[in-house]
Amino acid sequence: QVQLVESGGGLVQPGGSLSLSCVVSGNVFAIKAADWYRQPPGKERELVATIDVRSTIVYADSVKGRFTISRDSAKNAVYLRMNSLKSEDTAVYLCHAQVLTTQFHTEDLWGQGTQVTVSS
């Protein structure tokens, strides 16, 4: 059994920074790909950043140059560093990962979400 847990959200002033972590535990062979999504209040969920097994990275236009996604394969972890935060970055941030539990079986996991609030 595998489990995905996010952490690191909170309240920050505009222009500030936060880092989010996403750790997968349990029977993990490898993380194929991982994404960070966010859902602002009253809006639909949107993709923020994605990283695959080759560390190919894609960012939403709205966060390019401000957010950085990274991974630590040894720790089965994915991170999102958010700089120059704006009020419009306020949202629940969710981690999603495609996890190999064996060479041939993939689990699709979502975290519970962590709140990021950007406000003065």
PDB file of C-alpha atoms in Angstrom:
ATOM      1  CA  GLN A   1       0.000   0.000   0.000  1.00  0.00           C
ATOM      2  CA  VAL A   2       1.219   3.488  -0.818  1.00  0.00           C
ATOM      3  CA  GLN A   3       0.308   6.851   0.622  1.00  0.00           C
ATOM      4  CA  LEU A   4       0.935  10.412  -0.511  1.00  0.00           C
ATOM      5  CA  VAL A   5       1.144  13.267   1.986  1.00  0.00           C
ATOM      6  CA  GLU A   6       1.610  16.974   1.287  1.00  0.00           C
ATOM      7  CA  SER A   7       2.902  19.585   3.685  1.00  0.00           C
ATOM      8  CA  GLY A   8       4.175  23.143   3.772  1.00  0.00           C
ATOM      9  CA  GLY A   9       1.179  25.365   3.097  1.00  0.00           C
ATOM     10  CA  GLY A  10       0.346  28.433   5.121  1.00  0.00           C
ATOM     11  CA  LEU A  11      -0.166  32.174   5.143  1.00  0.00           C
ATOM     12  CA  VAL A  12       2.372  34.422   3.461  1.00  0.00           C
ATOM     13  CA  GLN A  13       2.487  38.090   2.452  1.00  0.00           C
ATOM     14  CA  PRO A  14       2.558  39.118  -1.211  1.00  0.00           C
ATOM     15  CA  GLY A  15       6.085  38.821  -2.533  1.00  0.00           C
ATOM     16  CA  GLY A  16       6.943  36.115  -0.049  1.00  0.00           C
ATOM     17  CA  SER A  17       7.925  32.493  -0.532  1.00  0.00           C
ATOM     18  CA  LEU A  18       6.707  29.068   0.505  1.00  0.00           C
ATOM     19  CA  SER A  19       7.832  25.534  -0.159  1.00  0.00           C
ATOM     20  CA  LEU A  20       5.516  22.560  -0.478  1.00  0.00           C
ATOM     21  CA  SER A  21       6.518  18.931  -0.063  1.00  0.00           C
ATOM     22  CA  CYS A  22       4.888  15.768  -1.339  1.00  0.00           C
ATOM     23  CA  VAL A  23       6.178  12.480   0.031  1.00  0.00           C
ATOM     24  CA  VAL A  24       5.121   9.035  -1.101  1.00  0.00           C
ATOM     25  CA  SER A  25       5.542   6.217   1.397  1.00  0.00           C
ATOM     26  CA  GLY A  26       4.921   2.499   1.400  1.00  0.00           C
ATOM     27  CA  ASN A  27       5.619   0.011  -1.365  1.00  0.00           C
ATOM     28  CA  VAL A  28       7.241   2.396  -3.855  1.00  0.00           C
ATOM     29  CA  PHE A  29       9.340   1.151  -6.754  1.00  0.00           C
ATOM     30  CA  ALA A  30       9.591   4.564  -8.396  1.00  0.00           C
ATOM     31  CA  ILE A  31       7.629   7.739  -9.096  1.00  0.00           C
ATOM     32  CA  LYS A  32       6.923   7.922 -12.836  1.00  0.00           C
ATOM     33  CA  ALA A  33       5.601  11.434 -12.856  1.00  0.00           C
ATOM     34  CA  ALA A  34       4.239  13.978 -10.419  1.00  0.00           C
ATOM     35  CA  ASP A  35       2.234  17.159 -10.675  1.00  0.00           C
ATOM     36  CA  TRP A  36       1.156  20.018  -8.505  1.00  0.00           C
ATOM     37  CA  TYR A  37      -2.360  21.294  -9.067  1.00  0.00           C
ATOM     38  CA  ARG A  38      -4.206  24.110  -7.356  1.00  0.00           C
ATOM     39  CA  GLN A  39      -7.822  25.030  -6.858  1.00  0.00           C
ATOM     40  CA  PRO A  40      -8.522  28.680  -6.057  1.00  0.00           C
ATOM     41  CA  PRO A  41     -11.711  29.513  -4.151  1.00  0.00           C
ATOM     42  CA  GLY A  42     -14.737  29.158  -6.429  1.00  0.00           C
ATOM     43  CA  LYS A  43     -12.652  28.140  -9.420  1.00  0.00           C
ATOM     44  CA  GLU A  44     -11.714  24.941 -11.187  1.00  0.00           C
ATOM     45  CA  ARG A  45      -8.598  22.933 -10.492  1.00  0.00           C
ATOM     46  CA  GLU A  46      -5.615  23.884 -12.655  1.00  0.00           C
ATOM     47  CA  LEU A  47      -2.250  22.322 -13.358  1.00  0.00           C
ATOM     48  CA  VAL A  48       0.649  24.294 -11.875  1.00  0.00           C
ATOM     49  CA  ALA A  49       3.704  22.195 -12.712  1.00  0.00           C
ATOM     50  CA  THR A  50       4.642  18.696 -13.718  1.00  0.00           C
ATOM     51  CA  ILE A  51       7.857  16.641 -13.627  1.00  0.00           C
ATOM     52  CA  ASP A  52       8.416  13.212 -15.140  1.00  0.00           C
ATOM     53  CA  VAL A  53      10.912  10.407 -14.561  1.00  0.00           C
ATOM     54  CA  ARG A  54      13.465  12.133 -16.836  1.00  0.00           C
ATOM     55  CA  SER A  55      12.930  15.367 -14.895  1.00  0.00           C
ATOM     56  CA  THR A  56      11.230  16.957 -17.880  1.00  0.00           C
ATOM     57  CA  ILE A  57       9.337  19.923 -16.426  1.00  0.00           C
ATOM     58  CA  VAL A  58       6.362  21.939 -17.592  1.00  0.00           C
ATOM     59  CA  TYR A  59       4.935  24.995 -15.846  1.00  0.00           C
ATOM     60  CA  ALA A  60       1.687  26.874 -16.197  1.00  0.00           C
ATOM     61  CA  ASP A  61       2.304  30.276 -17.783  1.00  0.00           C
ATOM     62  CA  SER A  62       1.010  31.973 -14.653  1.00  0.00           C
ATOM     63  CA  VAL A  63       3.842  30.599 -12.488  1.00  0.00           C
ATOM     64  CA  LYS A  64       6.790  30.492 -14.906  1.00  0.00           C
ATOM     65  CA  GLY A  65       9.847  32.169 -13.440  1.00  0.00           C
ATOM     66  CA  ARG A  66       8.367  32.162  -9.932  1.00  0.00           C
ATOM     67  CA  PHE A  67       7.737  28.495  -9.071  1.00  0.00           C
ATOM     68  CA  THR A  68      10.176  25.596  -9.205  1.00  0.00           C
ATOM     69  CA  ILE A  69       9.236  21.929  -9.134  1.00  0.00           C
ATOM     70  CA  SER A  70      11.857  19.364  -8.186  1.00  0.00           C
ATOM     71  CA  ARG A  71      12.132  15.759  -7.101  1.00  0.00           C
ATOM     72  CA  ASP A  72      14.288  13.615  -4.846  1.00  0.00           C
ATOM     73  CA  SER A  73      14.006  10.045  -6.061  1.00  0.00           C
ATOM     74  CA  ALA A  74      15.881   8.647  -3.065  1.00  0.00           C
ATOM     75  CA  LYS A  75      13.265  10.132  -0.732  1.00  0.00           C
ATOM     76  CA  ASN A  76      10.267   9.517  -3.048  1.00  0.00           C
ATOM     77  CA  ALA A  77       9.523  13.193  -2.726  1.00  0.00           C
ATOM     78  CA  VAL A  78       8.464  16.050  -4.960  1.00  0.00           C
ATOM     79  CA  TYR A  79       8.732  19.699  -4.016  1.00  0.00           C
ATOM     80  CA  LEU A  80       7.276  23.009  -5.152  1.00  0.00           C
ATOM     81  CA  ARG A  81       9.200  26.154  -4.320  1.00  0.00           C
ATOM     82  CA  MET A  82       7.028  29.245  -4.735  1.00  0.00           C
ATOM     83  CA  ASN A  83       8.632  32.688  -4.883  1.00  0.00           C
ATOM     84  CA  SER A  84       7.218  36.159  -5.496  1.00  0.00           C
ATOM     85  CA  LEU A  85       3.805  34.987  -4.407  1.00  0.00           C
ATOM     86  CA  LYS A  86       0.739  36.957  -5.443  1.00  0.00           C
ATOM     87  CA  SER A  87      -2.766  37.085  -4.033  1.00  0.00           C
ATOM     88  CA  GLU A  88      -3.984  35.167  -7.087  1.00  0.00           C
ATOM     89  CA  ASP A  89      -1.787  32.233  -6.024  1.00  0.00           C
ATOM     90  CA  THR A  90      -4.139  31.670  -3.090  1.00  0.00           C
ATOM     91  CA  ALA A  91      -5.544  28.166  -3.456  1.00  0.00           C
ATOM     92  CA  VAL A  92      -5.581  24.645  -2.144  1.00  0.00           C
ATOM     93  CA  TYR A  93      -2.516  22.968  -3.629  1.00  0.00           C
ATOM     94  CA  LEU A  94      -2.692  19.275  -4.394  1.00  0.00           C
ATOM     95  CA  CYS A  95       0.016  16.815  -5.269  1.00  0.00           C
ATOM     96  CA  HIS A  96      -0.664  14.056  -7.797  1.00  0.00           C
ATOM     97  CA  ALA A  97       1.714  11.225  -8.567  1.00  0.00           C
ATOM     98  CA  GLN A  98       1.859   8.165 -10.774  1.00  0.00           C
ATOM     99  CA  VAL A  99       3.692   5.639  -8.627  1.00  0.00           C
ATOM    100  CA  LEU A 100       5.147   2.342  -9.711  1.00  0.00           C
ATOM    101  CA  THR A 101       4.633  -0.197  -6.928  1.00  0.00           C
ATOM    102  CA  THR A 102       6.319  -2.844  -9.081  1.00  0.00           C
ATOM    103  CA  GLN A 103       7.899  -2.638 -12.547  1.00  0.00           C
ATOM    104  CA  PHE A 104       4.487  -3.365 -14.049  1.00  0.00           C
ATOM    105  CA  HIS A 105       1.895  -1.813 -11.758  1.00  0.00           C
ATOM    106  CA  THR A 106       1.108   1.895 -11.424  1.00  0.00           C
ATOM    107  CA  GLU A 107      -0.916   3.568  -8.694  1.00  0.00           C
ATOM    108  CA  ASP A 108      -2.501   6.959  -9.316  1.00  0.00           C
ATOM    109  CA  LEU A 109      -2.363   8.943  -6.077  1.00  0.00           C
ATOM    110  CA  TRP A 110      -3.725  12.283  -4.908  1.00  0.00           C
ATOM    111  CA  GLY A 111      -2.900  14.107  -1.727  1.00  0.00           C
ATOM    112  CA  GLN A 112      -5.418  15.710   0.592  1.00  0.00           C
ATOM    113  CA  GLY A 113      -4.361  19.231  -0.358  1.00  0.00           C
ATOM    114  CA  THR A 114      -2.640  22.010   1.534  1.00  0.00           C
ATOM    115  CA  GLN A 115      -3.915  25.576   1.799  1.00  0.00           C
ATOM    116  CA  VAL A 116      -1.743  28.441   0.549  1.00  0.00           C
ATOM    117  CA  THR A 117      -3.018  31.916   1.362  1.00  0.00           C
ATOM    118  CA  VAL A 118      -1.259  35.015   0.059  1.00  0.00           C
ATOM    119  CA  SER A 119      -2.483  38.092   1.879  1.00  0.00           C
ATOM    120  CA  SER A 120      -1.200  41.171   3.660  1.00  0.00           C
TER     121      SER A 120
END
